[in-house]
Amino acid sequence: MKLTLFGPFQVQSALAPITLSSARRLLAILATRPRHPWPREQLGQMLWPDLPATLTRDRFRTALAQVRAALGDAVDWSGGKTLLCLTPIRLACDLWDAQNTYRLSTLAEDPLPRQNALESLVDLIQPGFLPDHPETLTAERQRWHERLLESLLQLSELAEARADREQALHYAECALECAPYDERIWRTLLQLYAASGRHVEIGQRLGNARQALRKEADADFSSSLRAYAQQVRRQGVSPRLLTLAQESSVNRAFAAMIADAPEEAAAFLGSAS
């Protein structure tokens, strides 16, 4: 049995349908912390924050009954009369997969395993957490949205480090689609476009985004981002935009030259000075 929380709510191979919004939201809350004993009163307040506890008890029992009928013996229930704890037995969940994959992405030291973990994480979480129930678990939703942006920017950085600028731009553009006014993403795009000789194009796009931001929120980008964009427009492609990956490759080349042919290296450095 598989519970899906990223994208449309779904329980594959459920024994009975979960039709109540409250039952879906209850299962989602329990899934964020499996094996955790939740106070039933707290769960009622999370599901019906505007109602007193005396009015939520019957609704809570109805929602829980539907969840239990759907999951059957795929989970174990415990906690007695005051607590509620869900322990998975034969239930999988994409949220748990995402948590494990995120952990792998943070622990991976080598670029390739880190890239693979980040790509898997993006595939899992890009549909968004519980998009059909935006009023539920807002902090959890925001946490995974932020992790999506971080993952896309890290993939862009990894692609640039291996001199794959097209892929670096792809990931940065994907991040911008998720957060059109995020300044970290715009700074990354400014760097990548300038390094590609397309500083005019990205400057125009940023100007359009500023107009849209003023119209939608009566706000503007920070002065530091605007100043950086002006610098990019004035200078275009600058030698100072040499990427870290290129710098590293140059350093490795010099190290190899010094090791293999020290006299040639000395002559080269002497001519450069």
Coordinates of C-alpha atoms in Angstrom, one line a residue:
M1 CA 0.0 0.0 0.0
K2 CA 1.4 3.4 -0.9
L3 CA 0.4 6.9 0.4
T4 CA 1.1 9.8 -1.9
L5 CA 1.3 13.3 -0.4
F6 CA 3.3 15.1 -3.1
G7 CA 0.8 16.0 -5.8
P8 CA -2.8 14.8 -5.6
F9 CA -3.6 12.8 -2.4
Q10 CA -3.8 9.1 -3.1
V11 CA -3.7 5.8 -1.3
Q12 CA -2.8 3.0 -3.7
S13 CA -4.4 -0.4 -2.9
A14 CA -6.6 1.1 -0.2
L15 CA -9.2 -1.2 1.2
A16 CA -11.8 1.5 1.2
P17 CA -11.9 5.1 -0.3
I18 CA -10.9 8.1 1.8
T19 CA -13.5 10.6 0.7
L20 CA -13.6 13.0 3.7
S21 CA -11.2 16.0 3.5
S22 CA -10.7 15.7 7.2
A23 CA -9.7 12.0 6.9
R24 CA -7.2 12.8 4.2
R25 CA -5.7 15.6 6.3
L26 CA -5.6 13.5 9.4
L27 CA -3.7 10.8 7.6
A28 CA -1.3 13.4 6.2
I29 CA -0.6 14.8 9.6
L30 CA 0.0 11.3 11.1
A31 CA 2.3 10.5 8.2
T32 CA 4.6 13.4 8.9
R33 CA 5.6 11.7 12.2
P34 CA 5.0 8.0 12.1
R35 CA 5.4 6.2 15.4
H36 CA 4.8 9.5 17.2
P37 CA 2.0 9.5 19.9
W38 CA -0.2 12.5 19.0
P39 CA -2.6 13.9 21.5
R40 CA -6.0 13.4 20.0
E41 CA -7.1 16.9 21.2
Q42 CA -4.1 18.4 19.4
L43 CA -5.1 16.6 16.2
G44 CA -8.6 17.9 16.5
Q45 CA -7.4 21.4 16.9
M46 CA -5.2 21.1 13.8
L47 CA -8.1 19.8 11.7
W48 CA -10.7 22.2 13.0
P49 CA -8.9 25.2 14.5
D50 CA -12.0 27.3 14.7
L51 CA -14.1 24.8 16.7
P52 CA -14.0 24.0 20.4
A53 CA -12.7 20.6 21.4
T54 CA -16.2 19.5 22.4
L55 CA -17.4 19.9 18.9
T56 CA -14.5 18.1 17.2
R57 CA -14.7 14.8 18.9
D58 CA -17.4 13.3 16.8
R59 CA -15.9 14.6 13.6
F60 CA -12.5 13.2 14.7
R61 CA -14.0 9.7 15.3
T62 CA -15.6 9.8 11.8
A63 CA -12.4 10.8 10.1
L64 CA -10.3 8.3 12.0
A65 CA -12.8 5.5 11.2
Q66 CA -12.5 6.2 7.5
V67 CA -8.7 6.2 7.7
R68 CA -8.7 2.9 9.6
A69 CA -11.1 1.3 7.1
A70 CA -8.8 2.3 4.2
L71 CA -5.5 1.2 5.7
G72 CA -6.6 -2.0 7.4
D73 CA -3.7 -4.0 8.8
A74 CA -1.1 -2.1 6.7
V75 CA -0.5 0.0 9.9
D76 CA -0.7 -0.6 13.6
W77 CA -2.7 1.8 15.8
S78 CA -1.8 2.5 19.4
G79 CA -2.1 5.3 22.0
G80 CA -5.3 4.5 24.0
K81 CA -8.1 7.0 24.5
T82 CA -6.0 10.2 24.7
L83 CA -3.2 9.6 22.2
L84 CA -3.0 8.3 18.6
C85 CA 0.0 6.7 17.1
L86 CA 0.4 5.3 13.5
T87 CA 3.1 2.6 13.0
P88 CA 3.6 1.5 9.4
I89 CA 3.7 -2.2 8.7
R90 CA 2.9 -2.6 5.0
L91 CA 2.4 1.1 4.2
A92 CA 4.9 3.1 2.1
C93 CA 4.8 6.9 1.7
D94 CA 6.5 9.3 -0.7
L95 CA 7.1 11.7 2.1
W96 CA 9.3 9.1 3.9
D97 CA 11.1 8.4 0.6
A98 CA 11.7 12.2 0.3
Q99 CA 13.0 12.4 3.8
N100 CA 15.5 9.6 3.2
T101 CA 16.6 11.0 -0.1
Y102 CA 17.1 14.5 1.3
R103 CA 19.3 13.0 4.0
L104 CA 21.4 11.2 1.4
S105 CA 21.8 14.5 -0.6
T106 CA 23.1 16.2 2.5
L107 CA 25.5 13.4 3.4
A108 CA 26.9 12.7 -0.1
E109 CA 30.4 14.2 -0.4
D110 CA 31.2 13.2 -4.0
P111 CA 29.5 15.2 -6.8
L112 CA 27.9 12.2 -8.7
P113 CA 26.1 10.6 -5.7
R114 CA 25.0 14.0 -4.5
Q115 CA 23.7 14.8 -8.0
N116 CA 21.8 11.5 -8.2
A117 CA 20.2 12.1 -4.8
L118 CA 19.2 15.7 -5.6
E119 CA 17.7 14.6 -9.0
S120 CA 15.7 11.9 -7.2
L121 CA 14.6 14.4 -4.6
V122 CA 13.4 16.9 -7.2
D123 CA 11.4 14.2 -9.0
L124 CA 9.7 13.3 -5.7
I125 CA 8.8 16.7 -4.3
Q126 CA 8.3 18.9 -7.4
P127 CA 4.5 18.3 -7.5
G128 CA 4.3 20.1 -4.2
F129 CA 3.2 18.9 -0.8
L130 CA -0.6 18.4 -0.4
P131 CA -1.5 20.9 -3.1
D132 CA -5.2 19.9 -2.7
H133 CA -5.2 21.0 1.0
P134 CA -3.2 24.2 1.2
E135 CA -4.6 25.1 4.7
T136 CA -3.1 21.9 6.2
L137 CA 0.5 21.6 7.4
T138 CA 1.6 24.9 6.0
A139 CA 5.0 24.8 7.7
E140 CA 5.7 21.3 6.2
R141 CA 4.7 22.6 2.8
Q142 CA 7.0 25.6 3.1
R143 CA 9.8 23.4 4.3
W144 CA 9.6 21.1 1.2
H145 CA 9.2 24.1 -1.1
E146 CA 12.4 25.6 0.2
R147 CA 14.2 22.2 -0.1
L148 CA 13.0 22.0 -3.8
L149 CA 14.5 25.4 -4.5
E150 CA 17.8 24.5 -2.7
S151 CA 18.0 21.2 -4.6
L152 CA 17.5 22.9 -8.0
L153 CA 20.1 25.5 -7.2
Q154 CA 22.6 22.9 -6.0
L155 CA 22.0 20.9 -9.2
S156 CA 22.6 24.1 -11.2
E157 CA 25.9 24.6 -9.3
L158 CA 27.0 21.1 -9.9
A159 CA 26.2 21.4 -13.6
E160 CA 28.2 24.6 -13.8
A161 CA 31.1 22.9 -12.0
R162 CA 31.3 20.2 -14.7
A163 CA 31.1 22.9 -17.4
D164 CA 27.6 22.0 -18.5
R165 CA 26.1 25.5 -18.6
E166 CA 23.0 24.5 -20.5
Q167 CA 22.0 22.1 -17.8
A168 CA 23.0 24.7 -15.1
L169 CA 20.6 27.2 -16.8
H170 CA 17.9 24.5 -17.0
Y171 CA 17.9 23.9 -13.3
A172 CA 18.0 27.6 -12.4
E173 CA 15.1 28.2 -14.8
C174 CA 13.1 25.4 -13.1
A175 CA 13.8 27.0 -9.8
L176 CA 12.5 30.3 -11.1
E177 CA 9.3 28.7 -12.2
C178 CA 8.7 27.6 -8.6
A179 CA 9.6 31.0 -7.1
P180 CA 9.6 33.9 -9.6
Y181 CA 10.8 36.5 -7.2
D182 CA 13.5 34.6 -5.3
E183 CA 16.6 36.7 -5.3
R184 CA 19.0 33.8 -4.9
I185 CA 17.7 32.4 -8.2
W186 CA 17.9 35.7 -10.0
R187 CA 21.5 36.1 -8.9
T188 CA 22.3 32.7 -10.2
L189 CA 20.7 33.4 -13.5
L190 CA 22.5 36.7 -13.8
Q191 CA 25.8 35.0 -13.3
L192 CA 25.0 32.2 -15.8
Y193 CA 23.6 34.5 -18.5
A194 CA 26.5 36.9 -18.2
A195 CA 29.0 34.1 -18.4
S196 CA 27.1 33.0 -21.6
G197 CA 27.3 36.5 -23.1
R198 CA 23.5 37.0 -22.7
H199 CA 23.6 39.8 -20.1
V200 CA 21.2 42.1 -22.1
E201 CA 18.6 39.3 -22.2
I202 CA 18.6 38.5 -18.5
G203 CA 18.6 42.2 -17.7
Q204 CA 15.4 42.7 -19.7
R205 CA 13.8 39.7 -18.0
L206 CA 14.7 41.0 -14.5
G207 CA 13.2 44.4 -15.5
N208 CA 10.0 42.6 -16.5
A209 CA 10.0 40.7 -13.2
R210 CA 10.4 44.0 -11.2
Q211 CA 7.4 45.5 -13.0
A212 CA 5.3 42.4 -12.2
L213 CA 6.5 42.4 -8.5
R214 CA 5.5 46.1 -8.2
K215 CA 2.1 45.3 -9.7
E216 CA 1.4 42.2 -7.6
A217 CA 2.9 43.1 -4.2
D218 CA 3.8 46.8 -4.4
A219 CA 7.4 45.8 -3.7
D220 CA 10.8 45.6 -5.4
F221 CA 13.9 43.6 -5.4
S222 CA 16.7 44.5 -2.9
S223 CA 19.1 47.3 -3.7
S224 CA 22.0 44.8 -3.7
L225 CA 20.4 42.7 -6.4
R226 CA 19.5 45.7 -8.5
A227 CA 23.1 47.0 -8.2
Y228 CA 24.5 43.6 -9.2
A229 CA 22.2 43.5 -12.2
Q230 CA 23.4 47.0 -13.3
Q231 CA 27.0 45.8 -13.0
V232 CA 26.2 42.8 -15.2
R233 CA 24.5 45.0 -17.8
R234 CA 27.5 47.4 -17.9
Q235 CA 30.3 44.9 -17.9
G236 CA 28.7 42.0 -19.9
V237 CA 31.1 39.1 -20.0
S238 CA 33.9 39.7 -17.6
P239 CA 37.1 37.7 -17.0
R240 CA 36.0 37.9 -13.4
L241 CA 33.1 35.7 -14.2
L242 CA 35.4 32.7 -14.5
T243 CA 33.6 29.9 -12.8
L244 CA 34.9 28.0 -9.8
A245 CA 34.9 24.9 -12.0
Q246 CA 37.1 26.6 -14.6
E247 CA 39.4 27.9 -11.9
S248 CA 39.8 24.5 -10.5
S249 CA 40.6 23.0 -13.9
V250 CA 43.2 25.7 -14.5
N251 CA 44.8 25.0 -11.1
R252 CA 44.9 21.3 -11.8
A253 CA 46.5 22.0 -15.2
F254 CA 49.2 24.2 -13.6
A255 CA 49.8 21.5 -11.0
A256 CA 50.2 18.8 -13.6
M257 CA 52.5 21.1 -15.6
I258 CA 54.7 21.8 -12.6
A259 CA 54.9 18.1 -11.8
D260 CA 55.6 16.9 -15.3
A261 CA 57.6 19.7 -16.8
P262 CA 58.8 22.2 -14.1
E263 CA 61.1 24.1 -16.5
E264 CA 58.3 24.7 -19.0
A265 CA 55.9 25.7 -16.2
A266 CA 58.5 28.2 -14.9
A267 CA 59.0 29.7 -18.3
F268 CA 55.2 30.0 -18.8
L269 CA 54.7 31.7 -15.5
G270 CA 57.6 34.0 -16.2
S271 CA 56.1 35.0 -19.6
A272 CA 52.7 35.6 -18.0
S273 CA 54.2 38.0 -15.5

